[in-house]
mmCIF file of N, CA and C in Angstrom:
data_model
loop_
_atom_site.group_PDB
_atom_site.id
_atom_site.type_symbol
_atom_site.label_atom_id
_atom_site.label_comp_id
_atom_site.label_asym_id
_atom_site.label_seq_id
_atom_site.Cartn_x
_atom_site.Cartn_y
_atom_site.Cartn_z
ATOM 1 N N UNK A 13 0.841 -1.187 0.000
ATOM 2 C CA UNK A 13 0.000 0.000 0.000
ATOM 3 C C UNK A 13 0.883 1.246 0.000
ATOM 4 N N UNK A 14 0.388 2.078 -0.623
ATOM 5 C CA UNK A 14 1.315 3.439 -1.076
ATOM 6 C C UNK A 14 0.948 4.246 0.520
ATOM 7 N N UNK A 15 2.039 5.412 0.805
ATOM 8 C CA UNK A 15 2.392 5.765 2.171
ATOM 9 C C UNK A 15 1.296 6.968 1.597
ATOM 10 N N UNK A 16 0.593 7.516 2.647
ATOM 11 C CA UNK A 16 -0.458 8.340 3.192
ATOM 12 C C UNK A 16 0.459 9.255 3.858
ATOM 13 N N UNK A 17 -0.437 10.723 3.767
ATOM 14 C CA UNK A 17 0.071 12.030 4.853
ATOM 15 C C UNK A 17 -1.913 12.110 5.172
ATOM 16 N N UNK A 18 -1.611 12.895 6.221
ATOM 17 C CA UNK A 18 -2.819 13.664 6.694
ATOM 18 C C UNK A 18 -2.920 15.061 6.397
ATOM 19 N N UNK A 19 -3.944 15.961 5.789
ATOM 20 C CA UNK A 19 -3.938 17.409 5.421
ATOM 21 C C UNK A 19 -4.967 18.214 6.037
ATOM 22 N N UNK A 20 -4.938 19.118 6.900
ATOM 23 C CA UNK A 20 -5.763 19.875 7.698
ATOM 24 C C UNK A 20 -5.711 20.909 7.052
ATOM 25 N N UNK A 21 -4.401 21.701 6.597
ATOM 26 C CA UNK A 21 -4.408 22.828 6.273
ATOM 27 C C UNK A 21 -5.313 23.148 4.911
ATOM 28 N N UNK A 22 -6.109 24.049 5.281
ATOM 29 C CA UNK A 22 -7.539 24.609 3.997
ATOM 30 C C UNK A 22 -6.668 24.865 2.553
ATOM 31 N N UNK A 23 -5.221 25.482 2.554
ATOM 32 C CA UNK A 23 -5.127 25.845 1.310
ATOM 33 C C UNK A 23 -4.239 24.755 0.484
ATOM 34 N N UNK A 24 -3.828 23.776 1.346
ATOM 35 C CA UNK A 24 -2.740 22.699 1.113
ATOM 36 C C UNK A 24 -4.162 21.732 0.802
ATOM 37 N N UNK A 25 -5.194 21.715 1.232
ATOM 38 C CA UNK A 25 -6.393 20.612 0.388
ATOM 39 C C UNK A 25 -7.087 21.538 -0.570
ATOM 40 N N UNK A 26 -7.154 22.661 -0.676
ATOM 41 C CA UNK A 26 -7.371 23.157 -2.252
ATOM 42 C C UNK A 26 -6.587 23.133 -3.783
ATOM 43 N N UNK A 27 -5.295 23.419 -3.160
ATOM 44 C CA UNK A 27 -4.220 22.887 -4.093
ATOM 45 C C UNK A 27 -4.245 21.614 -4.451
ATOM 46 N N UNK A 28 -4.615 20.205 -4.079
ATOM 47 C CA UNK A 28 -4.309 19.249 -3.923
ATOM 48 C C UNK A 28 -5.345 18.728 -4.795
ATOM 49 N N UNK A 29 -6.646 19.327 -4.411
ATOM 50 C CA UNK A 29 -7.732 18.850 -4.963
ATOM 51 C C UNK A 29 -7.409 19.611 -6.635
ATOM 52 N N UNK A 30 -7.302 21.163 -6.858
ATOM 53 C CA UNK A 30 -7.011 21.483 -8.244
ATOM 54 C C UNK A 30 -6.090 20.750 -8.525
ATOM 55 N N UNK A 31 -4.832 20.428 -8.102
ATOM 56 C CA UNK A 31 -3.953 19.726 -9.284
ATOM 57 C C UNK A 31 -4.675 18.360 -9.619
ATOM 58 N N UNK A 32 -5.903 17.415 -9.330
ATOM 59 C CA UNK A 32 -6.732 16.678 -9.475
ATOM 60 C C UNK A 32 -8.059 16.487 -10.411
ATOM 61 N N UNK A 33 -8.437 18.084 -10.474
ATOM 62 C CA UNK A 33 -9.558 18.782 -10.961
ATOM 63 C C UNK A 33 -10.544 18.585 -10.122
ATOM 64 N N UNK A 34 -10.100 18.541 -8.768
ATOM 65 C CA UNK A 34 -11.604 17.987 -7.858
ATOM 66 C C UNK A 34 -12.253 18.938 -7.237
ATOM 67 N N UNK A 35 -13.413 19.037 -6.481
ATOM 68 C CA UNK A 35 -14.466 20.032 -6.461
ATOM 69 C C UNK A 35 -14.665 19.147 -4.825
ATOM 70 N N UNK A 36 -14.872 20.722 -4.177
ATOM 71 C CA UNK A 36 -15.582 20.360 -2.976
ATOM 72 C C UNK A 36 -17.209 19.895 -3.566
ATOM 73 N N UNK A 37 -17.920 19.037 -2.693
ATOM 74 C CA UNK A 37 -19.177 18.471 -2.037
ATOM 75 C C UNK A 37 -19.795 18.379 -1.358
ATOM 76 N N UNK A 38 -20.670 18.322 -0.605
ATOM 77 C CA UNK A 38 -21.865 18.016 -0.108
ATOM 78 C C UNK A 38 -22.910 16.972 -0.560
ATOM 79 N N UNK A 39 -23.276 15.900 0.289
ATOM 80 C CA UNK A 39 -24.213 14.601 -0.422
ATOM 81 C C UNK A 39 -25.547 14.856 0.648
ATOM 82 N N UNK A 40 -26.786 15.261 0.890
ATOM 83 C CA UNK A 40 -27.392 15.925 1.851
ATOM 84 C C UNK A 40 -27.559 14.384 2.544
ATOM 85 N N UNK A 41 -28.084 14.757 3.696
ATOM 86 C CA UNK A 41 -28.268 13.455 4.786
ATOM 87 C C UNK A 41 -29.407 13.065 4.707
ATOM 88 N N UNK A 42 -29.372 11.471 5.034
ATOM 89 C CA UNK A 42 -30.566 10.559 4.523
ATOM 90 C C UNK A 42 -30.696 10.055 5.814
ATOM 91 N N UNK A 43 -32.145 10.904 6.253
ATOM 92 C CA UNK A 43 -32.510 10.368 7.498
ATOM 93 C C UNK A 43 -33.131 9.358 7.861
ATOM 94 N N UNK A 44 -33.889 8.940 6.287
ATOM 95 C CA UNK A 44 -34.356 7.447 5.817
ATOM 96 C C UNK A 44 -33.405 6.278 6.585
ATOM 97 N N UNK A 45 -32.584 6.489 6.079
ATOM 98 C CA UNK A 45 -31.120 5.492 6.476
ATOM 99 C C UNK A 45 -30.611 5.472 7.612
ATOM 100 N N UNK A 46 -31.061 6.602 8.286
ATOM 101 C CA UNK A 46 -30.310 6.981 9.764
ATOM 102 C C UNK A 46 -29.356 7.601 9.761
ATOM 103 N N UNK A 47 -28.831 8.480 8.611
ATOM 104 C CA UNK A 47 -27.754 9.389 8.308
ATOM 105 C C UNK A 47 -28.474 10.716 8.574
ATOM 106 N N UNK A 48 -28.232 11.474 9.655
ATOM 107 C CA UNK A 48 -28.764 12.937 9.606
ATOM 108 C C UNK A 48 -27.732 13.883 9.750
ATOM 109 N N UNK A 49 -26.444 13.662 9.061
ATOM 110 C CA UNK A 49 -25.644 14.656 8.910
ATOM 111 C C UNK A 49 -25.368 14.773 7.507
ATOM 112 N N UNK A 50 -24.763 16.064 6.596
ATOM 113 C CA UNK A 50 -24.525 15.309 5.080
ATOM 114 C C UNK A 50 -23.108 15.038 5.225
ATOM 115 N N UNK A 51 -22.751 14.566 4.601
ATOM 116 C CA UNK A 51 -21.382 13.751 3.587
ATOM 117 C C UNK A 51 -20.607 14.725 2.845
ATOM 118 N N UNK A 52 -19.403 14.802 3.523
ATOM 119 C CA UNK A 52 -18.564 16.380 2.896
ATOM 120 C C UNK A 52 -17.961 14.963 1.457
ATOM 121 N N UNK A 53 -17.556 15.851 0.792
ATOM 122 C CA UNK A 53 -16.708 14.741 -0.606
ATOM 123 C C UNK A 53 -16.192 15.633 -0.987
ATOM 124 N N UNK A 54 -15.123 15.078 -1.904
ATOM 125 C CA UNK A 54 -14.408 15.369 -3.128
ATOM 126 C C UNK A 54 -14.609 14.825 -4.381
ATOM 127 N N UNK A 55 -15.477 15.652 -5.399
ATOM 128 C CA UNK A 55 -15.901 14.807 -6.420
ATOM 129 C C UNK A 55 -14.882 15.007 -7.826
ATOM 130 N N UNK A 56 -14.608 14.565 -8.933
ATOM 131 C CA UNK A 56 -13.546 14.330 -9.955
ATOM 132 C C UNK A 56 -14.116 14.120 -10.912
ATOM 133 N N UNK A 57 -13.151 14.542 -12.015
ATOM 134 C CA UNK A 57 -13.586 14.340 -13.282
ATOM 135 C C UNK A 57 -14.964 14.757 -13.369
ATOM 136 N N UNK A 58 -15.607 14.358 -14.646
ATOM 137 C CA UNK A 58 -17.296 14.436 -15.314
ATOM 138 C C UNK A 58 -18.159 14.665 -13.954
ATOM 139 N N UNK A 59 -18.181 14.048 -12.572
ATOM 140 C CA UNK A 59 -18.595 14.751 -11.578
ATOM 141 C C UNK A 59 -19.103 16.197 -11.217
ATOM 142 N N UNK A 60 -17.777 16.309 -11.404
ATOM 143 C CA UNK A 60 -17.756 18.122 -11.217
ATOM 144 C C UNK A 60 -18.233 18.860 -12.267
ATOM 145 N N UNK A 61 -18.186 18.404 -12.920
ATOM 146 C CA UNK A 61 -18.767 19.328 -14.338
ATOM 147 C C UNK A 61 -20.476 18.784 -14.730
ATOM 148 N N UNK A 62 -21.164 18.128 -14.280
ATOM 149 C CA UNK A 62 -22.490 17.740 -13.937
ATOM 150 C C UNK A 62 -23.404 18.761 -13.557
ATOM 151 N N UNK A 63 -24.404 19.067 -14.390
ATOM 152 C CA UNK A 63 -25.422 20.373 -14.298
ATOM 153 C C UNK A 63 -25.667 20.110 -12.987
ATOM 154 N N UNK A 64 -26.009 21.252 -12.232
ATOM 155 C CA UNK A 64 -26.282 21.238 -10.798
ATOM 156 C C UNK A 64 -27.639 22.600 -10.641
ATOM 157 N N UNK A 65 -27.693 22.436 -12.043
ATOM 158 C CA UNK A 65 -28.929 23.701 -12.023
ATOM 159 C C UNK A 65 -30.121 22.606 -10.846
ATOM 160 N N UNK A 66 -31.050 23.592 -10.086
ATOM 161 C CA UNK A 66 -31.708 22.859 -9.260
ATOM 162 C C UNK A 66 -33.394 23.825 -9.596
ATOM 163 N N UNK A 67 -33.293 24.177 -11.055
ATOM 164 C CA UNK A 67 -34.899 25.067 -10.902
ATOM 165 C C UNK A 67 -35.777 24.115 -10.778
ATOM 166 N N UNK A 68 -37.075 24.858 -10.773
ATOM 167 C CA UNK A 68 -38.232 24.128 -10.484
ATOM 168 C C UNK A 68 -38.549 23.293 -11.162
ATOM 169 N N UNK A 69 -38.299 23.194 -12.435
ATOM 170 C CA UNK A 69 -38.841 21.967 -13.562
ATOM 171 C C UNK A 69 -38.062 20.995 -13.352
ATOM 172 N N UNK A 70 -36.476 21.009 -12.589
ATOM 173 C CA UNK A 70 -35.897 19.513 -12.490
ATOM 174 C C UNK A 70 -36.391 19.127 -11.314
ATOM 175 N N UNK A 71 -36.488 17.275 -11.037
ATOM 176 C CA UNK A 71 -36.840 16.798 -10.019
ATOM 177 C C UNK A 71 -35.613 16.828 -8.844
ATOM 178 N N UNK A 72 -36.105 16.834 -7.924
ATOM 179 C CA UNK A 72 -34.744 16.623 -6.712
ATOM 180 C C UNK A 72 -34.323 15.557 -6.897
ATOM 181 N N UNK A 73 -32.923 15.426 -6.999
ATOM 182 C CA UNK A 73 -32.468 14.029 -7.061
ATOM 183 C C UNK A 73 -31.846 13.806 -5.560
ATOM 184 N N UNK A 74 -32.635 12.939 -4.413
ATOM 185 C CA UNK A 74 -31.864 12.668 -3.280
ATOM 186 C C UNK A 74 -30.728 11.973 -3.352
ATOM 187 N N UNK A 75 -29.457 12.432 -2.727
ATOM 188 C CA UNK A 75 -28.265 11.179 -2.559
ATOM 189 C C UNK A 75 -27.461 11.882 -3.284
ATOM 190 N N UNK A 76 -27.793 12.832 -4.693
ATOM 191 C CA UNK A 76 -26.661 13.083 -5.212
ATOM 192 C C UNK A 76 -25.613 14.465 -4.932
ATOM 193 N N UNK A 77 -24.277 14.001 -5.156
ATOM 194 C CA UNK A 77 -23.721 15.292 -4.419
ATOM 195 C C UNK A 77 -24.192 16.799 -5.269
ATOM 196 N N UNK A 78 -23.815 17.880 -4.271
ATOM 197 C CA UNK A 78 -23.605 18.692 -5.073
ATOM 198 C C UNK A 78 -22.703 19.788 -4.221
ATOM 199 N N UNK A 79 -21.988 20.541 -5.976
ATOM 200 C CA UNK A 79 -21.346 21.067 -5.540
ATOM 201 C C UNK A 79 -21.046 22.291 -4.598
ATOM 202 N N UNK A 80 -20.582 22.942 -3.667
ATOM 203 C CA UNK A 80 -20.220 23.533 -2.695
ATOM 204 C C UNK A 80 -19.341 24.610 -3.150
ATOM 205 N N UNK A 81 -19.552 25.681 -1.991
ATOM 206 C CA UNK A 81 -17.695 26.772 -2.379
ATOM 207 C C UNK A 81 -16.805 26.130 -1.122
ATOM 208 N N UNK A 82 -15.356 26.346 -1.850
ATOM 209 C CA UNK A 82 -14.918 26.013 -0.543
ATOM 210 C C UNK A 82 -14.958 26.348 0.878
ATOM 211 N N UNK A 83 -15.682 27.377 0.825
ATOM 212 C CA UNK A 83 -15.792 27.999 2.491
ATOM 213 C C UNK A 83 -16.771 26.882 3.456
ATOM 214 N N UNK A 84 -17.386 27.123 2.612
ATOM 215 C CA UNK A 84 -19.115 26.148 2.838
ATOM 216 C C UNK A 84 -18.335 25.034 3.617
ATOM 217 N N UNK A 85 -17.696 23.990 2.718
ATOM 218 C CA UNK A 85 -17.036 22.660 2.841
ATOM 219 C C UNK A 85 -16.477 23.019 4.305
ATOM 220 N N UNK A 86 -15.114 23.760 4.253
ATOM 221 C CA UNK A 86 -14.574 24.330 5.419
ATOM 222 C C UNK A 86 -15.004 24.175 6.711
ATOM 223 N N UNK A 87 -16.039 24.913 6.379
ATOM 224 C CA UNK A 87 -17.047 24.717 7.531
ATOM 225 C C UNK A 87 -17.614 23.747 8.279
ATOM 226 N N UNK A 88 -17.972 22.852 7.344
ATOM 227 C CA UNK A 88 -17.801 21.409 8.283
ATOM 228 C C UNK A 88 -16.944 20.663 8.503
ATOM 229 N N UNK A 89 -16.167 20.818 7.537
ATOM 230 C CA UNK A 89 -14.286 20.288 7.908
ATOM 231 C C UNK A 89 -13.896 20.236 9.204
ATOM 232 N N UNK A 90 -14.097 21.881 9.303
ATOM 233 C CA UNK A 90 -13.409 22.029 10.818
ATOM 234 C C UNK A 90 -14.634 21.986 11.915
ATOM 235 N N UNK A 91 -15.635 22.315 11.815
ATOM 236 C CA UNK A 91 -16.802 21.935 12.954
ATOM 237 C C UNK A 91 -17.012 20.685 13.323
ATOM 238 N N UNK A 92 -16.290 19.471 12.508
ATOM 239 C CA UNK A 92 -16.496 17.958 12.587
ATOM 240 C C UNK A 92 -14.859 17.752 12.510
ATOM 241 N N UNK A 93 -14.389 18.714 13.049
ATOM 242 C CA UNK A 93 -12.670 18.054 12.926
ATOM 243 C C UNK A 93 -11.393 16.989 12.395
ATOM 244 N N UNK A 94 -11.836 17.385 11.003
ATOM 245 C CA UNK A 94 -11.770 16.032 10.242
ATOM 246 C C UNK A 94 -10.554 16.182 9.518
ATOM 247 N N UNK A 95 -9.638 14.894 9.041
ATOM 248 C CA UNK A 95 -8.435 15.240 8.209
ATOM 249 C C UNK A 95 -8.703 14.735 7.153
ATOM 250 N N UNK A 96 -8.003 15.427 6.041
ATOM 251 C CA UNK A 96 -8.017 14.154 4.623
ATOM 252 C C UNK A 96 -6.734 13.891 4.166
ATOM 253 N N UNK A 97 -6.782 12.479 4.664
ATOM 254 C CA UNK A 97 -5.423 11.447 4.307
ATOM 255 C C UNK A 97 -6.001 11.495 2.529
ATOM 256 N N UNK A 98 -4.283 11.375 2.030
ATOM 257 C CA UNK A 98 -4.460 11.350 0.911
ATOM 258 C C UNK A 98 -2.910 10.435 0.294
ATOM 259 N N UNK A 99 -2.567 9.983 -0.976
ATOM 260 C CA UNK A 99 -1.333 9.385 -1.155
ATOM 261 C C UNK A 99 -0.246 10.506 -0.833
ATOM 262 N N UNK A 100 0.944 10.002 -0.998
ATOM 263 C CA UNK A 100 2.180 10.594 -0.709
ATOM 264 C C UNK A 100 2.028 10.445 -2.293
ATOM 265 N N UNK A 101 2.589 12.322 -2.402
ATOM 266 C CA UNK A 101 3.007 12.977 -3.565
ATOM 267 C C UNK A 101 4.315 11.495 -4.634
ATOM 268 N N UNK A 102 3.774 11.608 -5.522
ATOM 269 C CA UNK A 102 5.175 10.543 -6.365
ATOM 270 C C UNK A 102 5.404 11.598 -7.626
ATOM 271 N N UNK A 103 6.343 11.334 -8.367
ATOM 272 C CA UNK A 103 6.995 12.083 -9.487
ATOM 273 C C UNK A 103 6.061 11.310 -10.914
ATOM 274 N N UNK A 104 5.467 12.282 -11.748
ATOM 275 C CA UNK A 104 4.704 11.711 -12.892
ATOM 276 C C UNK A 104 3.227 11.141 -12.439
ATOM 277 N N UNK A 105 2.982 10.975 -11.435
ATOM 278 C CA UNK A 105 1.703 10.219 -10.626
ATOM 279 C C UNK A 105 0.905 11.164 -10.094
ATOM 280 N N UNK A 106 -0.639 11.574 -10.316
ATOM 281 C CA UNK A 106 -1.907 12.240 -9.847
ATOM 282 C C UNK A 106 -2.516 11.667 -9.468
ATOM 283 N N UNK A 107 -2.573 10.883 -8.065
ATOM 284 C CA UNK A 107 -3.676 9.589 -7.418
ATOM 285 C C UNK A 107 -4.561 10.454 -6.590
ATOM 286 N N UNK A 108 -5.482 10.324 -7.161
ATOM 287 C CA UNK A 108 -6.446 10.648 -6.342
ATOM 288 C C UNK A 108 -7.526 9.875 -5.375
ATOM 289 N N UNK A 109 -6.649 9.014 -4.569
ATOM 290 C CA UNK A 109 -7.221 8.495 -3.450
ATOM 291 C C UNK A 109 -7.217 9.355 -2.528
ATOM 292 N N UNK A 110 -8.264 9.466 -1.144
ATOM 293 C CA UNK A 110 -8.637 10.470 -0.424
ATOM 294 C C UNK A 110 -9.435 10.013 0.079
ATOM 295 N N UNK A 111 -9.314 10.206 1.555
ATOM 296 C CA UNK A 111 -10.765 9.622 2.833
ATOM 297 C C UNK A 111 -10.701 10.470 3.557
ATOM 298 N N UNK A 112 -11.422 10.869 4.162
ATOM 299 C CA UNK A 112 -11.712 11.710 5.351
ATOM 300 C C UNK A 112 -11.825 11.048 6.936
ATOM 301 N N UNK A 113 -10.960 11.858 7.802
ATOM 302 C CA UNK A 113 -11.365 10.703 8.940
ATOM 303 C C UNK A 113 -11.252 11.993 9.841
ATOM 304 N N UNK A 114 -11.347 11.295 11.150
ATOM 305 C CA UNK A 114 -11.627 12.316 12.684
ATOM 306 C C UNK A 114 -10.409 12.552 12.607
ATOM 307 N N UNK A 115 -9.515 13.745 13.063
ATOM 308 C CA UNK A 115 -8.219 14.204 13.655
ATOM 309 C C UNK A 115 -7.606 13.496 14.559
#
């Protein structure tokens, strides 16, 4: 398994995520399920670029993310004190593996 760092710092996971093309998230909480918090993410590729128009003629789609500014994200980042482990930087290599866990 490839070696992991942990990243707290806000502008060291914005950088990280652009050199990726990734987009903060939000997945809203499914209280159906027993989830009543939402789901911070990092979404990639065709993801991020996914109409997110939400007018009245489209249906709500529950479950699916959408996108966020980074402040927004931030905000629960640090109110839920969370890190995102991610791979150790390699030369020629853009892995975008990434989990979020408690500090």
């Amino acid at each position: 398994m490839a070696e992991t760092r942990v990243l707290t710092d806000h502008q060291e996971i914005r950088e990280w995520a652009a050199a990726r093309m990734g987009s903060p998230a939000i997945r809203p909480a499914a209280p159906s399920i027993g989830n009543n918090d939402p789901v911070l993410m990092i979404v990639f590729d065709q993801q991020s670029y996914e109409d997110q128009d939400q007018g009245a003629d489209r249906p709500t789609d529950l479950g699916r993310p959408e996108i966020v500014e980074w402040e927004e994200w931030f905000g629960l980042f640090d109110e839920r004190q969370l890190g995102l482990v991610v791979s150790r930087e390699i030369a020629g290599l853009r892995e975008s593996f990434h989990q979020l866990i408690a500090r």
